[in-house]
Amino acid sequence: MSYQDRLLKVIPGGAHTYSRGFDQFPANAPQILASGKGAYVVDPEGRQYLDYGMALRAVHIGYAEDEIDAAAVAQIHLGNNLTRPSLIELDAAELLVDLIDSVDMVKFTKNGSTSVSAAVKLARAYTGRELVARCIEHPFLSYDDWFIGSTPLTRGIPQQTLTQTKLFQYNDLTSLEQLIAAHPGQMACVVLEPAATEPPRDGFLQGVQALCRQHGIVFILDEMITGFRWHLKGAQHLYGVQPDLCTFGKAMANGFSVSCVAGRRDIMELGSIEAEGRERVFLLSTTHGAEMAGLGAFVATVEFMRRNPVVEHLWRYGERLIALMAQKASAHGIAHSFKAGGVACSPYYLTLDAAGAVSLPLRTLFCQEMIRNGVLMPWIALSFRHGDAELAQTAHALDRSFAVYRRALDEGVEKYLVGPAIKPVFRKHN
Ligand SMILES: Cc1ncc(COP(=O)(O)O)c(C=O)c1O
């Protein structure tokens, strides 16, 4: 039995994130991985791939970074999870509060979804309102019903929940103004990423902040992806905004499972227990939320980033990669069909058909050919360990892949695909 069949037999979806599913990769992708080091992953047969997936963006320094792993192991030797709060729990909380401008208090957990859902719950408790405004362009903020109910995947979600999340557009303040006006006094929070594929237009995030203040709405920035990549102090620092609540995860511990909801004291302390007689909010209470290994890794990640130009490197490498992809696409005569762009520290690529629409068969072909040439690029997540040698390896793989891509544009992509095209994650039916 193949690894894929074994995975699908015992795990619904064959992985613990839908983005890792077989339907997201071409047929020649490794079905399973054995290890990672630096910017590379290795399959059980020992084949090594230069990786631009980087554990769904959780790893931004490099896989198995010795210093960070050692900090995690040191905490494991101290017991890893104790009966009262641990010293590293206090250190990590003080570090985060010190690091992020808008943050007075923080609560740690293991996954991003739980953090963002906790922020939404706090906003509802604080405002006494129920509706959530979320940005339509940001593909994923939580696996919980309040978010997934606003995608096509509504099966299993109560009808009432489906009506409570409303959508507005990124970089379009008017769409948010209209949404708020359509539901006067009912919006608990506005939740979005500071940036995703596009950076914010001048004044957009400040405008969101002002609208929230004006209408008594809690302003939540989800920094799961931007945190520790755009700037050590978050994209909120880079773009000069002060969210009421914010969430971090992914890169904050270079791949260890740490996430958090954090923000203004008067909102966060609704989850506190010391104010006698006040009605309580049951905020993130989990057995493993402050697991010491992860928090040790988080503290070590911040220390590493203070000593090494991680963020500068991501921006510079991304700029070079975008330019390289554009130059190679032009050289192969496919610039009309293959576009590279995005915020430099977090680039993206698009594959377009003759009509200019996004083509998943062409995306599959590109991934397939890159894999044939030793590069796993389902999307682009960069790390500090992507250096000159890795850029050169990418250039070589791009040349070879684009030569096939060019032929496929002339002769038909189906002829060159070795398996089915990848499918969108948020589709209603399999
Ligand atoms: C912006 C954003 N928010 C939240 C999440 C959820 O994080 P996690 O997968 O750690 O639950 C993700 C994950 O992809 C994300 O990209």
Coordinates of C-alpha atoms and ligand atoms in Angstrom, one line a residue:
M1 CA 0.0 0.0 0.0
S2 CA 1.3 3.5 -0.8
Y3 CA 1.9 6.0 1.9
Q4 CA -1.0 8.0 0.5
D5 CA -3.4 5.1 0.8
R6 CA -2.2 4.4 4.3
L7 CA -2.6 8.0 5.3
L8 CA -6.1 8.2 3.8
K9 CA -7.2 5.0 5.5
V10 CA -6.5 6.3 9.0
I11 CA -6.7 10.1 8.8
P12 CA -9.7 12.0 7.2
G13 CA -8.1 14.0 4.4
G14 CA -4.9 12.1 4.8
A15 CA -3.2 15.0 6.7
H16 CA -3.9 17.3 9.6
T17 CA -4.2 20.4 7.4
Y18 CA -6.2 20.4 4.2
S19 CA -3.4 22.4 2.5
R20 CA -1.2 19.3 3.0
G21 CA -3.8 17.0 1.2
F22 CA -3.0 15.0 -1.9
D23 CA -5.4 17.2 -3.9
Q24 CA -3.1 20.2 -3.3
F25 CA -0.1 18.7 -5.0
P26 CA 0.8 17.2 -8.3
A27 CA 1.0 13.4 -8.6
N28 CA 4.8 13.4 -8.6
A29 CA 5.0 15.2 -5.2
P30 CA 6.5 13.3 -2.3
Q31 CA 3.5 11.6 -0.5
I32 CA 5.1 11.9 2.9
L33 CA 8.2 13.4 4.3
A34 CA 10.8 12.1 6.8
S35 CA 12.7 15.1 7.9
G36 CA 13.7 18.7 7.2
K37 CA 16.9 20.7 7.7
G38 CA 17.5 24.4 6.8
A39 CA 15.5 25.0 3.6
Y40 CA 15.3 21.4 2.6
V41 CA 12.9 18.4 3.3
V42 CA 13.7 14.8 2.7
D43 CA 11.4 11.9 1.8
P44 CA 11.7 8.4 3.1
E45 CA 13.6 7.3 0.1
G46 CA 16.2 10.0 0.8
R47 CA 15.2 12.3 -2.0
Q48 CA 15.9 15.9 -1.0
Y49 CA 13.8 18.9 -2.1
L50 CA 14.5 22.6 -1.7
D51 CA 11.3 23.6 0.1
Y52 CA 9.2 26.8 -0.4
G53 CA 6.3 25.3 1.6
M54 CA 8.1 25.7 4.9
A55 CA 5.5 23.9 7.0
L56 CA 2.7 26.1 5.9
R57 CA 4.8 29.1 6.7
A58 CA 5.5 28.0 10.3
V59 CA 9.2 27.8 9.7
H60 CA 10.9 31.1 8.8
I61 CA 14.4 30.6 10.2
G62 CA 15.0 27.1 9.0
Y63 CA 14.0 23.5 9.8
A64 CA 15.8 22.0 12.8
E65 CA 17.6 25.2 13.7
D66 CA 20.0 23.9 16.4
E67 CA 19.8 26.8 18.8
I68 CA 16.0 26.9 18.8
D69 CA 15.7 23.1 19.1
A70 CA 18.1 23.1 22.0
A71 CA 16.0 25.7 23.8
A72 CA 12.9 23.5 23.3
V73 CA 14.8 20.4 24.5
A74 CA 16.0 22.2 27.6
Q75 CA 12.4 22.9 28.6
I76 CA 11.5 19.2 27.9
H77 CA 14.1 18.3 30.4
L78 CA 12.5 20.6 32.9
G79 CA 9.3 18.7 32.7
N80 CA 7.6 20.2 29.7
N81 CA 4.2 20.9 31.4
L82 CA 3.8 21.4 35.1
T83 CA 1.0 21.7 37.6
R84 CA 1.1 25.5 38.1
P85 CA 2.3 28.1 35.5
S86 CA 5.9 27.6 34.6
L87 CA 8.8 30.1 34.6
I88 CA 9.1 30.0 30.8
E89 CA 5.3 30.8 30.6
L90 CA 5.9 34.0 32.5
D91 CA 9.1 34.8 30.5
A92 CA 7.3 34.2 27.2
A93 CA 4.3 36.4 28.2
E94 CA 6.5 39.3 29.4
L95 CA 8.6 39.0 26.2
L96 CA 5.5 39.2 23.9
V97 CA 4.0 42.1 25.8
D98 CA 7.4 43.9 25.6
L99 CA 7.8 43.2 21.9
I100 CA 4.4 44.1 20.4
D101 CA 3.4 47.8 20.7
S102 CA -0.4 47.2 21.0
V103 CA -0.2 44.4 23.5
D104 CA -0.8 44.6 27.3
M105 CA -1.8 41.0 27.9
V106 CA -1.4 37.7 26.1
K107 CA -2.8 34.2 26.2
F108 CA -1.0 31.3 24.5
T109 CA -2.4 28.3 22.8
K110 CA -1.2 25.8 20.3
N111 CA -3.1 26.7 17.1
G112 CA -3.9 29.8 15.2
S113 CA -7.6 29.0 14.8
T114 CA -8.2 28.8 18.5
S115 CA -6.4 32.2 18.9
V116 CA -8.5 34.0 16.3
S117 CA -11.7 32.4 17.6
A118 CA -10.8 33.5 21.1
A119 CA -10.3 37.1 19.8
V120 CA -13.8 37.0 18.2
K121 CA -15.3 35.7 21.5
L122 CA -13.6 38.4 23.5
A123 CA -14.9 41.0 21.0
R124 CA -18.5 39.7 21.4
A125 CA -18.2 39.7 25.2
Y126 CA -16.7 43.2 25.3
T127 CA -19.3 44.8 22.9
G128 CA -22.3 42.6 23.8
R129 CA -22.8 42.3 20.0
E130 CA -22.8 39.2 17.8
L131 CA -21.9 40.1 14.2
V132 CA -18.4 39.7 12.8
A133 CA -17.0 41.6 9.7
R134 CA -14.3 39.6 8.1
C135 CA -12.2 40.4 5.0
I136 CA -13.2 38.3 2.0
E137 CA -9.8 38.2 0.3
H138 CA -8.1 36.6 3.3
P139 CA -8.6 32.9 2.7
F140 CA -8.4 31.4 6.1
L141 CA -8.6 32.8 9.6
S142 CA -10.0 29.9 11.7
Y143 CA -11.4 26.4 11.3
D144 CA -14.3 27.4 13.7
D145 CA -17.9 27.8 12.5
W146 CA -17.9 31.6 12.6
F147 CA -15.3 31.6 9.9
I148 CA -15.9 28.4 7.9
G149 CA -19.6 29.3 7.8
S150 CA -18.7 32.2 5.6
T151 CA -17.0 29.9 3.0
P152 CA -18.8 27.4 0.7
L153 CA -18.1 24.6 3.3
T154 CA -21.2 25.1 5.5
R155 CA -22.1 21.4 6.1
G156 CA -22.4 20.8 9.9
I157 CA -22.7 24.5 10.8
P158 CA -25.9 25.8 12.5
Q159 CA -28.0 28.1 10.2
Q160 CA -27.8 30.9 12.7
T161 CA -24.0 31.0 12.7
L162 CA -24.0 31.3 8.9
T163 CA -25.7 34.7 9.1
Q164 CA -23.5 36.2 11.8
T165 CA -20.3 36.7 9.7
K166 CA -20.4 39.4 7.1
L167 CA -17.9 40.2 4.4
F168 CA -16.0 43.3 3.3
Q169 CA -13.2 43.9 0.8
Y170 CA -9.5 44.5 1.5
N171 CA -8.2 48.0 0.6
D172 CA -11.8 49.1 0.1
L173 CA -12.8 51.2 3.1
T174 CA -16.2 52.0 1.6
S175 CA -17.2 48.3 1.6
L176 CA -16.5 48.2 5.3
E177 CA -18.3 51.5 5.9
Q178 CA -21.4 50.2 4.0
L179 CA -21.3 46.9 6.0
I180 CA -21.2 48.7 9.3
A181 CA -24.0 51.1 8.2
A182 CA -26.2 48.1 7.1
H183 CA -26.0 46.6 10.6
P184 CA -26.0 49.6 13.0
G185 CA -24.8 48.8 16.5
Q186 CA -24.5 45.1 15.8
M187 CA -20.9 44.6 14.7
A188 CA -18.7 43.1 17.4
C189 CA -15.4 43.1 15.5
V190 CA -13.6 43.6 12.3
V191 CA -11.1 40.9 11.6
L192 CA -8.5 40.8 8.8
E193 CA -4.8 40.2 8.1
P194 CA -2.7 43.3 7.9
A195 CA -1.6 42.2 4.4
A196 CA -1.9 39.1 2.3
T197 CA -1.1 39.1 -1.4
E198 CA -1.4 42.9 -1.6
P199 CA 0.1 45.4 0.9
P200 CA -2.4 47.9 2.4
R201 CA -3.0 51.1 0.4
D202 CA -2.0 54.2 2.2
G203 CA -4.3 54.9 5.0
F204 CA -6.4 51.7 4.6
L205 CA -5.5 50.1 7.9
Q206 CA -5.7 53.4 9.7
G207 CA -9.1 53.9 8.2
V208 CA -10.3 50.5 9.5
Q209 CA -8.9 51.4 12.9
A210 CA -10.7 54.8 12.8
L211 CA -14.0 53.2 11.7
C212 CA -13.8 50.7 14.5
R213 CA -13.1 53.4 17.1
Q214 CA -16.0 55.5 15.8
H215 CA -18.5 52.6 16.0
G216 CA -17.3 50.9 19.2
I217 CA -16.1 47.8 17.2
V218 CA -13.2 45.7 18.3
F219 CA -10.4 45.9 15.6
I220 CA -8.6 42.5 15.3
L221 CA -5.5 42.0 13.2
D222 CA -4.7 38.3 12.5
E223 CA -0.9 38.3 12.2
M224 CA -0.6 34.5 11.9
I225 CA 1.3 34.9 8.6
T226 CA 2.7 38.5 8.8
G227 CA 4.0 38.1 12.4
F228 CA 7.7 37.6 12.7
R229 CA 8.1 37.8 8.9
W230 CA 7.0 41.4 8.0
H231 CA 8.7 42.8 11.1
L232 CA 9.9 41.5 14.4
K233 CA 7.2 43.7 16.0
G234 CA 4.5 42.6 13.6
A235 CA 3.1 44.1 10.4
Q236 CA 1.1 46.4 12.8
H237 CA 4.4 48.1 13.7
L238 CA 5.5 48.3 10.1
Y239 CA 2.3 49.8 8.8
G240 CA 1.7 52.0 11.9
V241 CA -1.6 50.7 13.3
Q242 CA -2.8 49.8 16.8
P243 CA -5.3 46.9 16.7
D244 CA -7.4 46.3 19.9
L245 CA -6.6 42.6 19.7
C246 CA -4.1 40.7 17.5
T247 CA -3.2 37.1 17.0
F248 CA 0.2 35.4 16.2
G249 CA 1.3 31.9 15.5
K250 CA 3.0 30.0 12.7
A251 CA 6.6 31.5 12.6
M252 CA 6.6 32.8 16.2
A253 CA 8.4 29.6 17.4
N254 CA 10.0 28.6 14.1
G255 CA 7.7 25.6 13.6
F256 CA 6.9 24.7 17.2
S257 CA 3.3 24.8 18.1
V258 CA 2.8 28.2 19.7
S259 CA 0.1 30.7 19.0
C260 CA -1.5 33.5 21.0
V261 CA -4.3 36.1 21.3
A262 CA -3.1 39.3 22.7
G263 CA -4.0 43.0 23.0
R264 CA -5.6 45.7 25.1
R265 CA -5.8 45.2 28.8
D266 CA -9.5 46.2 29.2
I267 CA -10.5 43.6 26.6
M268 CA -8.1 40.8 27.5
E269 CA -8.8 41.0 31.2
L270 CA -12.4 39.9 30.6
G271 CA -10.7 36.5 30.8
S272 CA -9.2 37.3 34.2
I273 CA -10.4 35.9 37.5
E274 CA -9.4 38.5 40.1
A275 CA -12.1 41.1 39.7
E276 CA -14.5 40.0 42.4
G277 CA -18.1 39.5 41.3
R278 CA -17.7 40.3 37.6
E279 CA -19.3 37.9 35.1
R280 CA -16.6 35.8 33.6
V281 CA -15.5 35.0 30.0
F282 CA -14.1 31.5 29.6
L283 CA -11.1 32.4 27.6
L284 CA -8.8 29.7 26.1
S285 CA -8.3 27.1 28.9
T286 CA -6.2 24.2 27.5
T287 CA -4.0 21.6 29.1
H288 CA -1.3 22.1 26.5
G289 CA -1.6 25.8 25.8
A290 CA 1.6 26.7 27.7
E291 CA 3.6 23.6 26.9
M292 CA 7.1 24.6 27.8
A293 CA 9.0 23.2 24.8
G294 CA 7.1 25.5 22.4
L295 CA 7.5 28.6 24.7
G296 CA 11.2 27.9 25.0
A297 CA 11.4 27.8 21.2
F298 CA 9.5 31.1 21.0
V299 CA 11.8 32.9 23.4
A300 CA 14.8 31.4 21.5
T301 CA 13.3 32.5 18.1
V302 CA 13.0 36.1 19.3
E303 CA 16.6 36.0 20.6
F304 CA 17.8 34.6 17.3
M305 CA 15.9 37.3 15.4
R306 CA 17.4 40.0 17.5
R307 CA 20.9 38.7 16.7
N308 CA 20.4 37.8 13.0
P309 CA 18.9 39.9 10.2
V310 CA 16.1 37.4 9.6
V311 CA 13.4 39.8 8.5
E312 CA 15.8 41.8 6.3
H313 CA 16.8 38.6 4.7
L314 CA 13.2 37.5 3.9
W315 CA 12.5 40.9 2.2
R316 CA 15.7 40.8 0.2
Y317 CA 15.5 37.2 -0.9
G318 CA 11.8 37.7 -1.8
E319 CA 12.7 40.7 -4.0
R320 CA 15.3 38.7 -5.8
L321 CA 13.0 35.7 -6.2
I322 CA 10.2 37.8 -7.7
A323 CA 12.6 39.5 -10.1
L324 CA 14.2 36.1 -11.0
M325 CA 10.8 34.5 -11.7
A326 CA 9.7 37.5 -13.9
Q327 CA 12.9 37.5 -15.8
K328 CA 12.8 33.7 -16.5
A329 CA 9.2 33.9 -17.4
S330 CA 10.0 36.6 -20.0
A331 CA 13.0 34.7 -21.3
H332 CA 10.8 31.7 -22.0
G333 CA 8.0 33.7 -23.5
I334 CA 5.4 32.9 -20.9
A335 CA 5.2 36.2 -19.0
H336 CA 1.6 36.6 -20.1
S337 CA 0.8 33.3 -18.3
F338 CA 3.1 33.2 -15.3
K339 CA 3.2 36.2 -12.9
A340 CA 5.2 36.6 -9.8
G341 CA 4.4 39.4 -7.3
G342 CA 3.3 40.2 -3.8
V343 CA 4.8 41.8 -0.7
A344 CA 8.5 41.0 -1.1
C345 CA 8.9 39.1 2.2
S346 CA 6.0 36.8 1.1
P347 CA 5.8 36.5 -2.7
Y348 CA 3.2 34.6 -4.7
Y349 CA 2.9 33.3 -8.3
L350 CA -0.1 33.1 -10.5
T351 CA -0.6 30.8 -13.5
L352 CA -3.1 32.2 -16.1
D353 CA -4.8 30.7 -19.1
A354 CA -5.2 32.3 -22.5
A355 CA -8.2 34.3 -21.2
G356 CA -6.2 35.6 -18.2
A357 CA -8.1 33.5 -15.7
V358 CA -6.3 31.5 -13.0
S359 CA -5.5 28.1 -14.2
L360 CA -5.1 25.2 -11.7
P361 CA -3.9 22.8 -14.5
L362 CA -1.0 25.2 -15.3
R363 CA -0.3 25.6 -11.6
T364 CA -0.1 21.9 -11.2
L365 CA 2.2 21.6 -14.2
F366 CA 4.5 24.3 -12.8
C367 CA 4.7 22.5 -9.4
Q368 CA 5.1 19.1 -11.1
E369 CA 8.1 20.3 -13.2
M370 CA 9.7 22.1 -10.2
I371 CA 9.4 18.9 -8.2
R372 CA 11.0 17.0 -11.1
N373 CA 13.9 19.5 -10.7
G374 CA 14.1 19.1 -6.9
V375 CA 12.1 22.1 -5.8
L376 CA 8.8 21.9 -3.8
M377 CA 6.9 25.2 -4.5
P378 CA 3.2 24.7 -3.7
W379 CA 3.2 28.4 -2.7
I380 CA 6.2 30.6 -1.6
A381 CA 7.2 30.7 2.1
L382 CA 10.8 31.9 2.6
S383 CA 13.3 31.3 5.4
F384 CA 16.6 32.7 6.7
R385 CA 18.2 29.5 5.3
H386 CA 17.2 30.2 1.7
G387 CA 20.5 31.7 0.5
D388 CA 22.4 32.3 -2.7
A389 CA 22.9 28.5 -3.4
E390 CA 19.1 28.0 -3.0
L391 CA 18.3 30.9 -5.3
A392 CA 20.7 29.5 -7.9
Q393 CA 19.1 26.1 -7.6
T394 CA 15.7 27.7 -8.0
A395 CA 16.9 29.6 -11.2
H396 CA 18.0 26.3 -12.7
A397 CA 14.7 24.6 -11.8
L398 CA 12.7 27.5 -13.2
D399 CA 14.6 27.3 -16.6
R400 CA 13.8 23.7 -17.0
S401 CA 10.2 24.0 -15.8
F402 CA 9.4 27.0 -17.9
A403 CA 10.7 25.2 -21.0
V404 CA 8.0 22.5 -20.5
Y405 CA 5.4 25.1 -19.5
R406 CA 6.1 26.9 -22.8
R407 CA 5.5 23.7 -24.8
A408 CA 2.3 23.0 -22.7
L409 CA 0.9 26.4 -23.6
D410 CA 1.4 25.6 -27.3
E411 CA 0.3 21.9 -27.3
G412 CA -2.2 21.7 -24.3
V413 CA -1.4 21.4 -20.6
E414 CA -3.2 18.0 -20.3
K415 CA -0.6 16.3 -22.5
Y416 CA 2.1 17.2 -19.9
L417 CA 0.4 16.5 -16.6
V418 CA 1.3 13.2 -15.0
G419 CA -1.8 13.2 -12.8
P420 CA -5.0 15.2 -11.9
A421 CA -4.9 19.0 -11.5
I422 CA -4.9 20.4 -8.0
K423 CA -8.2 21.6 -6.6
P424 CA -9.2 24.6 -4.5
V425 CA -9.2 23.9 -0.7
F426 CA -12.5 25.7 -0.1
R427 CA -14.6 23.8 -2.6
K428 CA -18.0 22.6 -1.5
H429 CA -17.7 19.1 -3.0
N430 CA -14.8 16.7 -3.3
Ligands
LIG1 C1 -4.1 34.1 8.6 C2 -4.3 32.8 9.3 N1 -5.0 32.8 10.5 C3 -5.2 31.7 11.2 C4 -4.7 30.5 10.7 C5 -5.0 29.2 11.5 O1 -3.8 28.8 12.1 P1 -3.6 27.3 12.5 O2 -3.4 26.5 11.3 O3 -2.3 27.4 13.4 O4 -4.8 26.9 13.4 C6 -4.0 30.4 9.5 C7 -3.5 29.2 9.0 O5 -3.2 29.0 7.8 C8 -3.8 31.6 8.8 O6 -3.1 31.7 7.7

